[in-house]
Short mmCIF file of C-alpha atoms in Angstrom, two decimals:
data_model
loop_
_atom_site.label_atom_id
_atom_site.label_comp_id
_atom_site.label_asym_id
_atom_site.label_seq_id
_atom_site.Cartn_x
_atom_site.Cartn_y
_atom_site.Cartn_z
CA MET A 1048 105.08 59.97 67.67
CA LYS A 1049 105.31 62.58 64.95
CA GLU A 1050 101.58 62.32 64.24
CA HIS A 1051 100.81 63.09 67.91
CA LYS A 1052 103.08 66.11 68.07
CA LYS A 1053 100.35 68.51 69.36
CA LEU A 1054 99.42 66.08 72.10
CA LEU A 1055 103.03 65.78 73.18
CA GLU A 1056 103.41 69.55 73.55
CA ASP A 1057 101.40 69.31 76.77
CA ARG A 1058 103.77 69.52 79.78
CA LEU A 1059 102.04 66.75 81.68
CA LEU A 1060 102.24 64.36 78.74
CA MET A 1061 105.83 65.33 78.05
CA SER A 1062 106.82 64.53 81.61
CA PHE A 1063 104.90 61.21 81.41
CA TYR A 1064 106.71 60.23 78.23
CA GLU A 1065 110.12 61.14 79.64
CA ASP A 1066 110.09 57.68 81.17
CA PRO A 1067 111.58 55.36 78.46
CA SER A 1068 109.22 52.47 79.31
CA ASN A 1069 106.18 54.71 78.78
CA ARG A 1070 107.62 55.92 75.50
CA ALA A 1071 108.18 52.32 74.38
CA LEU A 1072 104.60 51.37 75.30
CA PHE A 1073 103.34 54.38 73.36
CA LYS A 1074 105.19 53.22 70.25
CA ARG A 1075 103.84 49.65 70.62
CA LYS A 1076 100.21 50.60 71.41
CA ARG A 1077 99.24 50.84 67.76
CA TYR A 1078 100.00 47.15 67.25
CA ASP A 1079 99.47 45.72 70.74
CA THR A 1080 96.13 46.24 72.57
CA ARG A 1081 97.69 45.05 75.84
CA ALA A 1082 100.33 47.79 75.58
CA SER A 1083 97.55 50.32 75.06
CA GLN A 1084 95.76 49.12 78.22
CA VAL A 1085 98.96 49.17 80.30
CA LEU A 1086 99.80 52.63 79.00
CA ASP A 1087 96.29 53.87 79.93
CA GLU A 1088 96.57 52.41 83.44
CA ARG A 1089 100.01 53.93 83.96
CA PHE A 1090 98.80 57.32 82.75
CA LYS A 1091 95.76 57.19 85.07
CA LEU A 1092 98.09 56.57 88.01
CA TYR A 1093 100.52 59.24 86.83
CA TYR A 1094 97.70 61.76 86.34
CA LEU A 1095 96.26 60.97 89.79
CA LYS A 1096 99.67 61.53 91.37
CA ALA A 1097 100.12 64.79 89.45
CA ARG A 1098 96.70 66.02 90.60
CA MET A 1099 97.46 65.08 94.20
CA VAL A 1100 100.79 66.88 94.07
CA SER A 1101 99.10 69.95 92.57
CA TYR A 1102 96.33 69.84 95.18
CA THR A 1103 98.79 69.46 98.07
CA ASP A 1104 100.89 72.28 96.67
CA LYS A 1105 97.86 74.59 96.52
CA LEU A 1106 96.78 73.61 100.03
CA THR A 1107 100.27 74.13 101.39
CA ARG A 1108 100.53 77.55 99.79
CA HIS A 1109 97.08 78.56 101.05
CA TYR A 1110 97.64 77.40 104.62
CA SER A 1111 101.14 78.86 104.81
CA ARG A 1112 99.79 82.25 103.64
CA GLU A 1113 96.96 82.08 106.17
CA PHE A 1114 99.37 81.03 108.92
CA ASP A 1115 101.70 83.90 108.03
CA LYS A 1116 98.82 86.40 108.04
CA GLN A 1117 97.69 85.16 111.44
CA LYS A 1118 101.21 85.32 112.90
CA ARG A 1119 101.80 88.82 111.47
CA PHE A 1120 98.50 89.94 112.98
CA GLN A 1121 99.42 88.48 116.36
CA ARG A 1122 102.88 90.08 116.21
CA ASN A 1123 101.42 93.49 115.44
CA GLN A 1124 98.68 93.41 118.05
CA LEU A 1125 99.08 95.75 120.95
CA HIS A 1126 98.89 94.12 124.30
CA LEU A 1127 97.64 97.16 126.16
CA ASP A 1128 96.86 95.49 129.45
CA THR A 1129 100.16 93.67 129.89
CA PRO A 1130 102.53 95.22 132.44
CA GLN A 1131 105.48 97.11 130.99
CA GLU A 1132 107.94 95.61 133.45
CA LYS A 1133 107.66 92.81 135.96
CA GLY A 1134 106.24 93.81 139.31
CA GLU A 1135 104.86 97.14 138.08
CA ASP A 1136 101.27 98.19 137.56
CA LEU A 1137 102.26 100.41 134.63
CA THR A 1138 100.58 99.22 131.41
CA ALA A 1139 100.78 100.45 127.84
CA ILE A 1140 97.23 101.79 128.00
CA SER A 1141 98.11 103.92 131.02
CA LEU A 1142 100.83 105.63 128.96
CA ILE A 1143 98.36 106.88 126.32
CA PRO A 1144 97.52 110.50 127.08
CA ASP A 1145 93.92 111.48 127.71
CA LYS A 1146 92.16 113.58 125.12
CA ASP A 1147 90.98 115.88 127.89
CA ILE A 1148 93.09 118.91 128.69
CA THR A 1149 95.52 118.33 131.53
CA THR A 1150 96.27 120.98 134.14
CA ASP A 1151 99.45 121.94 132.27
CA ASP A 1152 97.46 122.58 129.09
CA ALA A 1153 94.75 124.51 130.94
CA VAL A 1154 97.20 127.38 131.49
CA VAL A 1155 97.74 127.77 127.74
CA LYS A 1156 94.42 127.91 125.91
CA ALA A 1157 95.19 130.62 123.37
CA ILE A 1158 97.46 130.31 120.36
CA PRO A 1159 99.17 133.70 120.90
CA ASP A 1160 100.45 132.35 124.23
CA ILE A 1161 102.42 129.62 122.47
CA LEU A 1162 103.82 131.77 119.66
CA PRO A 1163 107.46 132.60 120.42
CA THR A 1164 107.76 136.15 119.03
CA GLU A 1165 105.69 139.31 119.04
CA THR A 1166 105.64 139.54 115.25
CA LEU A 1167 104.11 136.07 115.05
CA GLN A 1168 101.53 137.07 117.65
CA LYS A 1169 100.69 140.22 115.69
CA LYS A 1170 100.35 138.22 112.48
CA TYR A 1171 98.06 135.76 114.29
CA HIS A 1172 95.81 138.64 115.38
CA GLU A 1173 95.63 139.81 111.75
CA LEU A 1174 94.25 136.43 110.62
CA SER A 1175 90.52 136.08 109.92
CA GLU A 1176 88.30 134.69 112.67
CA GLU A 1177 87.73 131.51 110.65
CA LYS A 1178 91.46 130.85 110.40
CA LYS A 1179 91.94 131.51 114.12
CA THR A 1180 89.10 129.14 114.99
CA ILE A 1181 90.48 126.42 112.72
CA LEU A 1182 93.96 126.73 114.25
CA THR A 1183 92.50 126.59 117.77
CA TYR A 1184 90.52 123.43 116.96
CA PHE A 1185 93.57 121.93 115.27
CA VAL A 1186 96.13 122.76 117.98
CA PHE A 1187 94.21 122.47 121.23
CA ASP A 1188 91.33 120.11 120.49
CA ARG A 1189 93.39 117.96 118.09
CA LEU A 1190 90.54 117.70 115.62
CA ASN A 1191 91.07 116.63 112.03
CA ASN A 1192 89.72 118.55 109.02
CA LYS A 1193 86.50 116.55 108.87
CA GLU A 1194 85.74 117.13 112.56
CA ILE A 1195 86.57 120.84 112.31
CA ALA A 1196 84.30 121.12 109.26
CA ALA A 1197 81.46 119.55 111.24
CA GLU A 1198 82.00 122.05 114.08
CA MET A 1199 82.14 125.04 111.73
CA ASP A 1200 79.44 123.80 109.33
CA CYS A 1201 81.60 123.95 106.21
CA SER A 1202 83.44 121.51 103.94
CA PRO A 1203 86.64 119.69 104.95
CA GLN A 1204 88.29 121.05 101.78
CA ASN A 1205 87.56 124.60 102.91
CA VAL A 1206 88.99 123.84 106.36
CA SER A 1207 92.12 122.37 104.79
CA LYS A 1208 92.56 125.36 102.49
CA LEU A 1209 92.12 127.91 105.30
CA LYS A 1210 94.39 125.99 107.68
CA ILE A 1211 97.15 125.78 105.07
CA LYS A 1212 96.82 129.49 104.29
CA ALA A 1213 96.98 130.43 107.98
CA LEU A 1214 100.00 128.24 108.63
CA ASN A 1215 101.76 129.55 105.51
CA GLU A 1216 101.16 133.15 106.62
CA LEU A 1217 102.67 132.39 110.03
CA ARG A 1218 105.57 130.50 108.43
CA SER A 1219 106.34 133.41 106.10
CA VAL A 1220 106.57 135.78 109.07
CA GLU A 1221 108.84 133.31 110.84
CA ALA A 1222 111.02 132.94 107.72
CA ASN A 1223 111.30 136.74 107.42
CA GLU A 1224 112.42 136.93 111.05
CA ARG A 1225 115.08 134.25 110.44
CA ASP A 1226 116.31 136.10 107.36
CA LYS A 1227 116.62 139.31 109.35
CA GLU A 1228 118.58 137.53 112.08
CA THR A 1229 121.02 135.94 109.62
CA SER A 1230 121.58 139.17 107.71
CA PHE A 1231 123.05 140.92 110.77
#
């Protein structure tokens, strides 16, 4: 056994030779050809079983992952056409607001109308036309930076930069107003 030390470092062989009868056959195989044949047959069977166990393990893991993915997908799917409550025609899709402006929104179509104070309205009027346009697209049309950039024929980075600057200017005015109120 000492001369086959490297061979016995293999985990599969080590587990095969844990069986005392296999170990005994291994020791006798040098002198007995029949022991060598029996040992070979036993190892072939053992190796086949090990491969089958490994294969079934891999299949089980694969199919359980696929099954889990499929179930997670089904759990997370929206069922938009199913009724919200029994006996009602109200569905989840009917609760999603339209992108079109409703009659309530038609009254307010200018940003100064939604600003709460006069100082904020004045600051808005001091903004550049580009910044005003970007804020209008952002607030009322609900466009993202890429869509606004396409409308204004500029880069999305430029839109983002101008939008952030405009919002920061309005926020600074609002912060100054809050500071004035708390100082009294």
